[in-house]
PDB file of C-alpha atoms in Angstrom:
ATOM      1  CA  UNK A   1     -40.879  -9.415 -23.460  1.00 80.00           C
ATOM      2  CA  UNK A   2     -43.941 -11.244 -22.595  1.00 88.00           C
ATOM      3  CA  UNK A   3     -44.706 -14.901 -23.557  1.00 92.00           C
ATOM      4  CA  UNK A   4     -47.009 -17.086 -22.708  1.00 95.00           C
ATOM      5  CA  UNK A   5     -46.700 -20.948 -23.898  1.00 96.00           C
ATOM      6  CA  UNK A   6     -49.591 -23.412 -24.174  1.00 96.00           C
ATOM      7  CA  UNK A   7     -47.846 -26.965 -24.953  1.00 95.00           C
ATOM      8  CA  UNK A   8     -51.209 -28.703 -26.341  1.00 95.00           C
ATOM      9  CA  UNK A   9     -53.119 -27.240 -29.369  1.00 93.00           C
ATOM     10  CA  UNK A  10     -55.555 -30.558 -28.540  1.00 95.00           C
ATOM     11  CA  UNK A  11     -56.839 -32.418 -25.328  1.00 97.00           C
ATOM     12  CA  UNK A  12     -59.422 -35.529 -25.551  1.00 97.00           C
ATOM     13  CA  UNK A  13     -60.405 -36.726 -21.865  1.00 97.00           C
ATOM     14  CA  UNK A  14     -63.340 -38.850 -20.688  1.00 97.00           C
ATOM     15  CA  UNK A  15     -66.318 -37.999 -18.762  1.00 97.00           C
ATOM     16  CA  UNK A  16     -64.665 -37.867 -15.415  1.00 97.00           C
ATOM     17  CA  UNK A  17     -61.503 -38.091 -15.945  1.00 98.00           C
ATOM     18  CA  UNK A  18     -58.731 -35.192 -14.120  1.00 97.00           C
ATOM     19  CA  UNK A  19     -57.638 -32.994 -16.739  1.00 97.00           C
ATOM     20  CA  UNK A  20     -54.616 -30.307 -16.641  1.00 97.00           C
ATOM     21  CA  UNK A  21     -54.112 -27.648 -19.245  1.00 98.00           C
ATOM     22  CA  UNK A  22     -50.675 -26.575 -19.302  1.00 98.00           C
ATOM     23  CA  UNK A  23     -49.640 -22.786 -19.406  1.00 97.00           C
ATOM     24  CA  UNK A  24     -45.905 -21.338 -19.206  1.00 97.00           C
ATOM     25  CA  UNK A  25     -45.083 -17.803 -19.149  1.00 96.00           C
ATOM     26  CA  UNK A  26     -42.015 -15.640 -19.597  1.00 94.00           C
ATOM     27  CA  UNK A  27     -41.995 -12.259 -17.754  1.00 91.00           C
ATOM     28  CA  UNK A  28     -39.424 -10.460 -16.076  1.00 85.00           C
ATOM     29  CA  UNK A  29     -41.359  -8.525 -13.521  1.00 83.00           C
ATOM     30  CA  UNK A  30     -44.596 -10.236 -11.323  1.00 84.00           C
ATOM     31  CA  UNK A  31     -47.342 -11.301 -13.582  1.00 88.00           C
ATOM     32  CA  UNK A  32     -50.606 -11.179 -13.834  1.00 90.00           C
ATOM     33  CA  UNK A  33     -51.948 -14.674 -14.947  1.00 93.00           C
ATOM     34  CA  UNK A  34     -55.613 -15.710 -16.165  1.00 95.00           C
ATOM     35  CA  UNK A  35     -57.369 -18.349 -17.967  1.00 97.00           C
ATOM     36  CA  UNK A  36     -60.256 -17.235 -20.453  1.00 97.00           C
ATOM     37  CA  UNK A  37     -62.632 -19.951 -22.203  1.00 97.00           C
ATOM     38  CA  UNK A  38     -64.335 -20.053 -25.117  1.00 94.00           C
ATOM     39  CA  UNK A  39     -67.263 -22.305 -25.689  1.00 96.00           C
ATOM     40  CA  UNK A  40     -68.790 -22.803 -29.207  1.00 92.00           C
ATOM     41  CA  UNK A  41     -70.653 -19.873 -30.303  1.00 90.00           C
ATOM     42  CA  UNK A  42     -70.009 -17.531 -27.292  1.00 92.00           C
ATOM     43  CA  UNK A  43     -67.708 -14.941 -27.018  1.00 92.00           C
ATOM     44  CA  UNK A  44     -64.411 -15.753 -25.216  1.00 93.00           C
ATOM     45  CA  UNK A  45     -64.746 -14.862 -21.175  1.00 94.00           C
ATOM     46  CA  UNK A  46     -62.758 -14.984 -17.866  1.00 95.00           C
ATOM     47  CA  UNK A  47     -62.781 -17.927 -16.134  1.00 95.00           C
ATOM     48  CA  UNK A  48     -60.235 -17.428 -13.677  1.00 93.00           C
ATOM     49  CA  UNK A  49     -57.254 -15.261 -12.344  1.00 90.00           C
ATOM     50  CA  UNK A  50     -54.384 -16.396 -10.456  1.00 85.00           C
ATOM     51  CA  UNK A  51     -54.999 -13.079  -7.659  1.00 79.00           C
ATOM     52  CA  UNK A  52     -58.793 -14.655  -6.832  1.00 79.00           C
ATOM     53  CA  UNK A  53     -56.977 -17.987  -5.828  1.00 78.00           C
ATOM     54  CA  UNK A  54     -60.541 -19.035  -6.468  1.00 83.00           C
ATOM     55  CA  UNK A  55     -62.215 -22.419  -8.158  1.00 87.00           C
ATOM     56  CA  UNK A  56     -64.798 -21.310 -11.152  1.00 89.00           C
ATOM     57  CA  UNK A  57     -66.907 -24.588 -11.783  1.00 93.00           C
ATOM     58  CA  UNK A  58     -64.563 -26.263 -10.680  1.00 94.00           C
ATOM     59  CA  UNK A  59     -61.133 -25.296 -12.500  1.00 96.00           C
ATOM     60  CA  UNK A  60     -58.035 -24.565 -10.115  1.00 95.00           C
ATOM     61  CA  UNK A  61     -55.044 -23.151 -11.024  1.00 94.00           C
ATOM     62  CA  UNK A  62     -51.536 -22.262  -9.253  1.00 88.00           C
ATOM     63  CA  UNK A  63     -49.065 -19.937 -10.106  1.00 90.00           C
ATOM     64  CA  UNK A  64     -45.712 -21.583  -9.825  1.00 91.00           C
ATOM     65  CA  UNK A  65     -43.275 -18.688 -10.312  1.00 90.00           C
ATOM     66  CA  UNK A  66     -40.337 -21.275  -9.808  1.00 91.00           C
ATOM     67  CA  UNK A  67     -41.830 -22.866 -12.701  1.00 93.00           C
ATOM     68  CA  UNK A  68     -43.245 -19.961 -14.172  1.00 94.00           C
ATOM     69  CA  UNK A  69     -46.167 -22.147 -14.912  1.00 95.00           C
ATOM     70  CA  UNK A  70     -50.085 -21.462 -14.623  1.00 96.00           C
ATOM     71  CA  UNK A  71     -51.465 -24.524 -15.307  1.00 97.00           C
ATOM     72  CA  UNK A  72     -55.221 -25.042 -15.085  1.00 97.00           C
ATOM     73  CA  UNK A  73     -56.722 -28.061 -13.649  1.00 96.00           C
ATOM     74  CA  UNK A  74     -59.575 -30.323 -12.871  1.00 97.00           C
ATOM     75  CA  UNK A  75     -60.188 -33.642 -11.127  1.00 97.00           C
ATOM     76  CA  UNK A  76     -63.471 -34.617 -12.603  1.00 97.00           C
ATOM     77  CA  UNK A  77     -63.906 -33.012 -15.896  1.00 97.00           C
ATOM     78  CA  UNK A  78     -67.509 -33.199 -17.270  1.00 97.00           C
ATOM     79  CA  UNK A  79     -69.016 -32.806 -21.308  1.00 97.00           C
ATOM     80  CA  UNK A  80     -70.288 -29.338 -20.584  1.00 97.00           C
ATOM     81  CA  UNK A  81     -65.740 -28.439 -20.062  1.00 98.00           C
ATOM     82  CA  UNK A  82     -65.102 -29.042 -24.091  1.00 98.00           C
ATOM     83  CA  UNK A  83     -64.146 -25.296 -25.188  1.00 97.00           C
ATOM     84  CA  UNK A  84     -61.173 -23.534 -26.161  1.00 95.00           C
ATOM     85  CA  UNK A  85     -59.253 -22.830 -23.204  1.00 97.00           C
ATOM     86  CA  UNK A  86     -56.293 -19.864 -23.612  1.00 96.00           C
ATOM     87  CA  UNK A  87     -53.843 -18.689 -20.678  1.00 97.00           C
ATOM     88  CA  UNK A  88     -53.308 -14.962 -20.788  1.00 96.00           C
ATOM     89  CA  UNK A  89     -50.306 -12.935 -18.916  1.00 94.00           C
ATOM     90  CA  UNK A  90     -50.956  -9.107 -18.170  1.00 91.00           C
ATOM     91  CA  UNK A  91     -47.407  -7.457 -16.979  1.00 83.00           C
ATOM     92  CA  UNK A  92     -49.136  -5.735 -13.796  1.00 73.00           C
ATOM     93  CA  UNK A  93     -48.822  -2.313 -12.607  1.00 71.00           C
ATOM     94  CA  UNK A  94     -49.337   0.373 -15.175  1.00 74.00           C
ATOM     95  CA  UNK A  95     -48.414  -2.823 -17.610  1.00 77.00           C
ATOM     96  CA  UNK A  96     -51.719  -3.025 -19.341  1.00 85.00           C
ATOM     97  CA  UNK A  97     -50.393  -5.108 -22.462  1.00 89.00           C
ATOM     98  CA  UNK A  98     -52.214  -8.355 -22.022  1.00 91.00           C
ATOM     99  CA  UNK A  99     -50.881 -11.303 -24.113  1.00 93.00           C
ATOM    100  CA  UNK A 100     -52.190 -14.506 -25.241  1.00 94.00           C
ATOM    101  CA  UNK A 101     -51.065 -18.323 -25.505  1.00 94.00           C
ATOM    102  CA  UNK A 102     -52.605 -20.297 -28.850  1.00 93.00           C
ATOM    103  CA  UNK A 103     -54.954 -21.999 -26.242  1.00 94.00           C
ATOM    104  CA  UNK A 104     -55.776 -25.599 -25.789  1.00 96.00           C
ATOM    105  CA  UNK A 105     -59.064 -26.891 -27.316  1.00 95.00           C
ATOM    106  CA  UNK A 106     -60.368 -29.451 -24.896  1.00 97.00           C
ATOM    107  CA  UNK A 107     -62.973 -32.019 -25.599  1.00 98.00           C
ATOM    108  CA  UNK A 108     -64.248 -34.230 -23.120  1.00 98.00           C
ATOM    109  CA  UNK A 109     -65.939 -37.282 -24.488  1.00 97.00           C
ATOM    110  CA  UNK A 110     -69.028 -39.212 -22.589  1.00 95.00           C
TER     111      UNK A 110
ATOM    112  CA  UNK B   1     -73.515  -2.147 -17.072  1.00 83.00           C
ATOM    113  CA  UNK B   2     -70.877  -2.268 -19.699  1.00 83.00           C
ATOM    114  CA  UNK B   3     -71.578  -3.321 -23.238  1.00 92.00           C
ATOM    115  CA  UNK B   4     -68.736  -3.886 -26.151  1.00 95.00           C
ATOM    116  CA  UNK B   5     -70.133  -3.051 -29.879  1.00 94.00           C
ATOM    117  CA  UNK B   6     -68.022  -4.527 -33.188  1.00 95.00           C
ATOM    118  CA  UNK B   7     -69.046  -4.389 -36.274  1.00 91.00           C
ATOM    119  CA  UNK B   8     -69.287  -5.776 -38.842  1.00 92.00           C
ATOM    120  CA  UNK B   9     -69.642  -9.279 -38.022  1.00 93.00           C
ATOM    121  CA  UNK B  10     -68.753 -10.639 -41.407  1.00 95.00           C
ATOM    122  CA  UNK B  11     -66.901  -8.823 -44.139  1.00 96.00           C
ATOM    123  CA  UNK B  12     -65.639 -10.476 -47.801  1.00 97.00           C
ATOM    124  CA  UNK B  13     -63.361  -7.449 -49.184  1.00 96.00           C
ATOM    125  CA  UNK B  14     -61.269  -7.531 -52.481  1.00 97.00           C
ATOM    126  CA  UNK B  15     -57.844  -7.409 -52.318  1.00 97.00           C
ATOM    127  CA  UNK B  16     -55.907  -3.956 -52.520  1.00 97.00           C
ATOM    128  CA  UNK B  17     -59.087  -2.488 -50.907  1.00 97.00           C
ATOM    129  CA  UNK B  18     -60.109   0.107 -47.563  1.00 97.00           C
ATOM    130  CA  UNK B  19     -60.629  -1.798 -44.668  1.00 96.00           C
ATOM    131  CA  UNK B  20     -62.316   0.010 -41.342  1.00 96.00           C
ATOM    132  CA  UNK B  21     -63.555  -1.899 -38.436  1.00 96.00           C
ATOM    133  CA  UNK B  22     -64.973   0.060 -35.588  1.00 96.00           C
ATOM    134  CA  UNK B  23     -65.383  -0.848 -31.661  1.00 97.00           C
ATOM    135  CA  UNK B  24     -67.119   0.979 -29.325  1.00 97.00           C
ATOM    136  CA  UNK B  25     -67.839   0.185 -25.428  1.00 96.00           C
ATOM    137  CA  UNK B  26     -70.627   1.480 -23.212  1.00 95.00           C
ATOM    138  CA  UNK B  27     -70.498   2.283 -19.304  1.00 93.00           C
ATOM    139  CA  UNK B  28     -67.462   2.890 -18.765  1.00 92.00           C
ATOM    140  CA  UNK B  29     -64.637   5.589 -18.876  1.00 92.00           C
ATOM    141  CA  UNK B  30     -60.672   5.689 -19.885  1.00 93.00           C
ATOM    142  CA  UNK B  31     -61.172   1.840 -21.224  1.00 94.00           C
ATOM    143  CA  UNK B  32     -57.630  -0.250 -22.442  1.00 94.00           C
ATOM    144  CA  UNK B  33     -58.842  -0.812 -25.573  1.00 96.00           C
ATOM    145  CA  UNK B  34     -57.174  -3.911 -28.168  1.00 96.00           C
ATOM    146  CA  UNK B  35     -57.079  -5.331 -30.971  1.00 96.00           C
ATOM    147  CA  UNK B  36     -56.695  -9.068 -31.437  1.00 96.00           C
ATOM    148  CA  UNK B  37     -56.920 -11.941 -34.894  1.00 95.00           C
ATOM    149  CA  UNK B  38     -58.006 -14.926 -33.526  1.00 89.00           C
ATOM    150  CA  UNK B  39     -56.126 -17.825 -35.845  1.00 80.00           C
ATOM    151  CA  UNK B  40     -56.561 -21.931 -35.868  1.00 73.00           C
ATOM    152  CA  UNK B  41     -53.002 -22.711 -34.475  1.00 73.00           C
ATOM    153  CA  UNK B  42     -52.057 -19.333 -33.687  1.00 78.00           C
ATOM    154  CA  UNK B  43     -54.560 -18.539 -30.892  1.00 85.00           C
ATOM    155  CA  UNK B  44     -55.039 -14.598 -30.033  1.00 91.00           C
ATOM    156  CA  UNK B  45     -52.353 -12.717 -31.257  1.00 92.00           C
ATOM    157  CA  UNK B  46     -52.405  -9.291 -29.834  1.00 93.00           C
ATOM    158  CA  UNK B  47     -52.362  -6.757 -32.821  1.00 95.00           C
ATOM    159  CA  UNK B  48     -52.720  -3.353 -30.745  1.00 95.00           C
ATOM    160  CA  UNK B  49     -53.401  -2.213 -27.892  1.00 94.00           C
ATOM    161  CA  UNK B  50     -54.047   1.502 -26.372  1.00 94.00           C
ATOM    162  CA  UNK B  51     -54.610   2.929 -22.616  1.00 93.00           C
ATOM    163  CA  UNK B  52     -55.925   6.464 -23.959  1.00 93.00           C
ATOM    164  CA  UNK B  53     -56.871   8.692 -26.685  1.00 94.00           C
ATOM    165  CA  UNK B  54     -54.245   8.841 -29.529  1.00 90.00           C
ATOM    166  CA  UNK B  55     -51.949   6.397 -27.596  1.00 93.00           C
ATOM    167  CA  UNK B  56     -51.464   3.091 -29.524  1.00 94.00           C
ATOM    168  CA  UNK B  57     -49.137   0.874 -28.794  1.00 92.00           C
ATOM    169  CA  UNK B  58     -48.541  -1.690 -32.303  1.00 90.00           C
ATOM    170  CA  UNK B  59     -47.111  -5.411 -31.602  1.00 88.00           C
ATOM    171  CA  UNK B  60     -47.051  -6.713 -35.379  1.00 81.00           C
ATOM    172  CA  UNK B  61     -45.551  -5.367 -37.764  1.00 68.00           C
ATOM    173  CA  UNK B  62     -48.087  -5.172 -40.771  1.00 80.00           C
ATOM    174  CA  UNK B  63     -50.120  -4.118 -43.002  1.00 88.00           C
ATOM    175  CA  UNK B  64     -52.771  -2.556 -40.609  1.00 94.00           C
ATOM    176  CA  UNK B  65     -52.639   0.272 -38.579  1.00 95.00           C
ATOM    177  CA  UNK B  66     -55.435   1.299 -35.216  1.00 96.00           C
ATOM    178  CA  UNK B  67     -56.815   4.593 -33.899  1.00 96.00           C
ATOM    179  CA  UNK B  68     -58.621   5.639 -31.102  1.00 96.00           C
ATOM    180  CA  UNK B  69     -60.263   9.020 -31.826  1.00 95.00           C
ATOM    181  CA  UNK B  70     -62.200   9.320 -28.624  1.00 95.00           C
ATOM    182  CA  UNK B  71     -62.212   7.819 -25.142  1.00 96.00           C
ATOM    183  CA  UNK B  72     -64.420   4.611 -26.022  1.00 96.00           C
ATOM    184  CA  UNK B  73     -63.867   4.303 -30.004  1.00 96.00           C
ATOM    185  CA  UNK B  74     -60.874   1.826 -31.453  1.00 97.00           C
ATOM    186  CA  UNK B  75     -61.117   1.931 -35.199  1.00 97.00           C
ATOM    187  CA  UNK B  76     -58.365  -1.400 -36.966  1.00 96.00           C
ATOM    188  CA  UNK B  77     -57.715  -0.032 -40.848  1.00 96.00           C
ATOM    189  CA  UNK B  78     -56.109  -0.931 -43.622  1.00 95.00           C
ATOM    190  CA  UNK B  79     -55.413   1.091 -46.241  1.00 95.00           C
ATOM    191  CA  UNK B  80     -54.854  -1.750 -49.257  1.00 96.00           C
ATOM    192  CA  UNK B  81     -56.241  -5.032 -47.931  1.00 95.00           C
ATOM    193  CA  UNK B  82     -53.865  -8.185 -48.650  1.00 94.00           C
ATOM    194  CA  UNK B  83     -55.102 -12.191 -49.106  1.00 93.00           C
ATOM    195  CA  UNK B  84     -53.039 -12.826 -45.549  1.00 90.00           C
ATOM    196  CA  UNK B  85     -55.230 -10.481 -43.707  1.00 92.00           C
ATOM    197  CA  UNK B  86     -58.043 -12.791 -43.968  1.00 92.00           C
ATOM    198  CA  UNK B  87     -59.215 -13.679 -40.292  1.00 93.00           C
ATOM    199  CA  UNK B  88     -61.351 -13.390 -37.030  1.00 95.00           C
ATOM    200  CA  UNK B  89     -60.798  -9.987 -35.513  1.00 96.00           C
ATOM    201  CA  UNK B  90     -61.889  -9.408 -31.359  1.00 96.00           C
ATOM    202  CA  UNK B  91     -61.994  -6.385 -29.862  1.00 97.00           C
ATOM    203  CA  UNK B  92     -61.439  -5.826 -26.337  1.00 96.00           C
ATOM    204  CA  UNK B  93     -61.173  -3.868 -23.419  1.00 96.00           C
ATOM    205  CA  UNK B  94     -60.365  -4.000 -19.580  1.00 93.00           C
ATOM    206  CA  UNK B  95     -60.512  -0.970 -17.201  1.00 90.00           C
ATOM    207  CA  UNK B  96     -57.055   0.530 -16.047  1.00 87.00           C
ATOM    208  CA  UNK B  97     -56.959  -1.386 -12.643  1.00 81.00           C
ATOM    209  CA  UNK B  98     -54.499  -4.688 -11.359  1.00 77.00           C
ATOM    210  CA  UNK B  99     -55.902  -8.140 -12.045  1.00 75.00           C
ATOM    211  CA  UNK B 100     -58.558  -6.743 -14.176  1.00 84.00           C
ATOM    212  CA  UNK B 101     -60.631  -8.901 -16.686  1.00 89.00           C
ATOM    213  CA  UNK B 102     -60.952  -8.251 -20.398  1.00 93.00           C
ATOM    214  CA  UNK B 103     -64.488  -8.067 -22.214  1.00 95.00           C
ATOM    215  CA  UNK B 104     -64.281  -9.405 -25.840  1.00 95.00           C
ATOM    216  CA  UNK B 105     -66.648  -8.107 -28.921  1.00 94.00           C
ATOM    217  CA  UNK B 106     -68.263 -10.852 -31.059  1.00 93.00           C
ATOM    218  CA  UNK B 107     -65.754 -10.291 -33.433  1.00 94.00           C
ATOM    219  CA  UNK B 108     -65.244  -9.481 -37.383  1.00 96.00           C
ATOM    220  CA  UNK B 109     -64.633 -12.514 -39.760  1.00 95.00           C
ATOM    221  CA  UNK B 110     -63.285 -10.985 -42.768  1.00 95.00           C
ATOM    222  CA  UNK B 111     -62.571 -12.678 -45.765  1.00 95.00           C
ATOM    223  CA  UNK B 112     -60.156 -11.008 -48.498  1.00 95.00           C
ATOM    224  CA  UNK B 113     -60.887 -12.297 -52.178  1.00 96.00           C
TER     225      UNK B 113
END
């Protein structure tokens, strides 16, 4: 089975202040991890992927398979961040079931 | 490009009533194709999901059932509409590669009465 576990339902930060949204996963095989956001009144959207190894405005995140964590970070975070934030697990392969954590609604206050 | 249709946006049905909401996606070919009610507290929980014509794959055991009649069509139905099934529905898909990103519909907030 496929799990994915976001620990906060809530996160309040200040303007500049490092943030971490925490994502754990349960999969037997090698995962595929993302994070999607959702900011008000837009449709929910990729912001990153643990293959890119890449920083979207400014988000990072590393797949600790020791862990088997995926948490999503940020050392400045800024107003324009507050969304809903959700970590997603895809099995990989020909594994196409792609599975959802309740997400993390993040508001960052000025 | 790619485009992701859903329909309707906001539905109030009675209980014990029909309940069809249809996706359909643009540009593209052979499309996974799910089905997902978005909850407060519950985040996205994956409903159904399907990698081809006729081939759907359920993860909740309920009172809805999908179809996929052609390539780029995913149809979520009910047959007798209960007070629980009151929610935001998304539609998705993602092409049939690794690492791929999913495309989300607008969604369906239905309200059961």
């Amino acid at each position: 089975a496929q799990r994915v576990t976001q620990p906060e339902k809530l996160l309040s930060v200040f303007k500049g202040a490092p943030v971490e949204l925490k994502c754990n996963y349960s999969y037997s095989g090698s995962p595929e991890l993302f994070w999607y956001v959702q900011y008000s009144r837009q449709r929910l959207q990729l912001l990153l992927r643990h293959i890119s190894r890449e920083s979207i405005k400014g988000f990072t995140a590393d797949l600790n398979k020791g862990e088997t964590s995926f948490h999503l970070k940020k050392p400045f975070a800024q107003e324009e961040d507050s969304a809903m934030y959700y970590c997603a697990l895809s099995g990989g392969g020909s594994n196409y079931k792609l599975t959802f954590g309740k997400g993390t609604l993040l508001t960052v206050n000025p | 490009s790619q485009t992701i249709h859903q329909w309707p946006a906001t539905l109030v049905q009675p209980v014990g009533s029909p309940l069809s909401l249809e996706c359909t996606v643009e540009g593209t070919s052979n499309p996974n194709l799910y089905w997902y009610r978005q909850a407060a507290g519950r985040g996205l929980q994956l409903l159904f999901y399907s990698v081809g014509i006729g081939q759907i794959s359920s993860e909740v055991p309920q009172n809805l059932s999908a179809s996929r009649p052609q390539d780029r069509q995913f149809i979520l139905s009910s047959k007798k509409l209960l007070l629980s099934d009151s929610g935001f529905y998304l539609c998705a898909w993602s092409r049939q590669v690794v690492n791929t990103e999913a495309f989300f519909g607008q969604g369906t907030r239905l309200t059961v009465v």
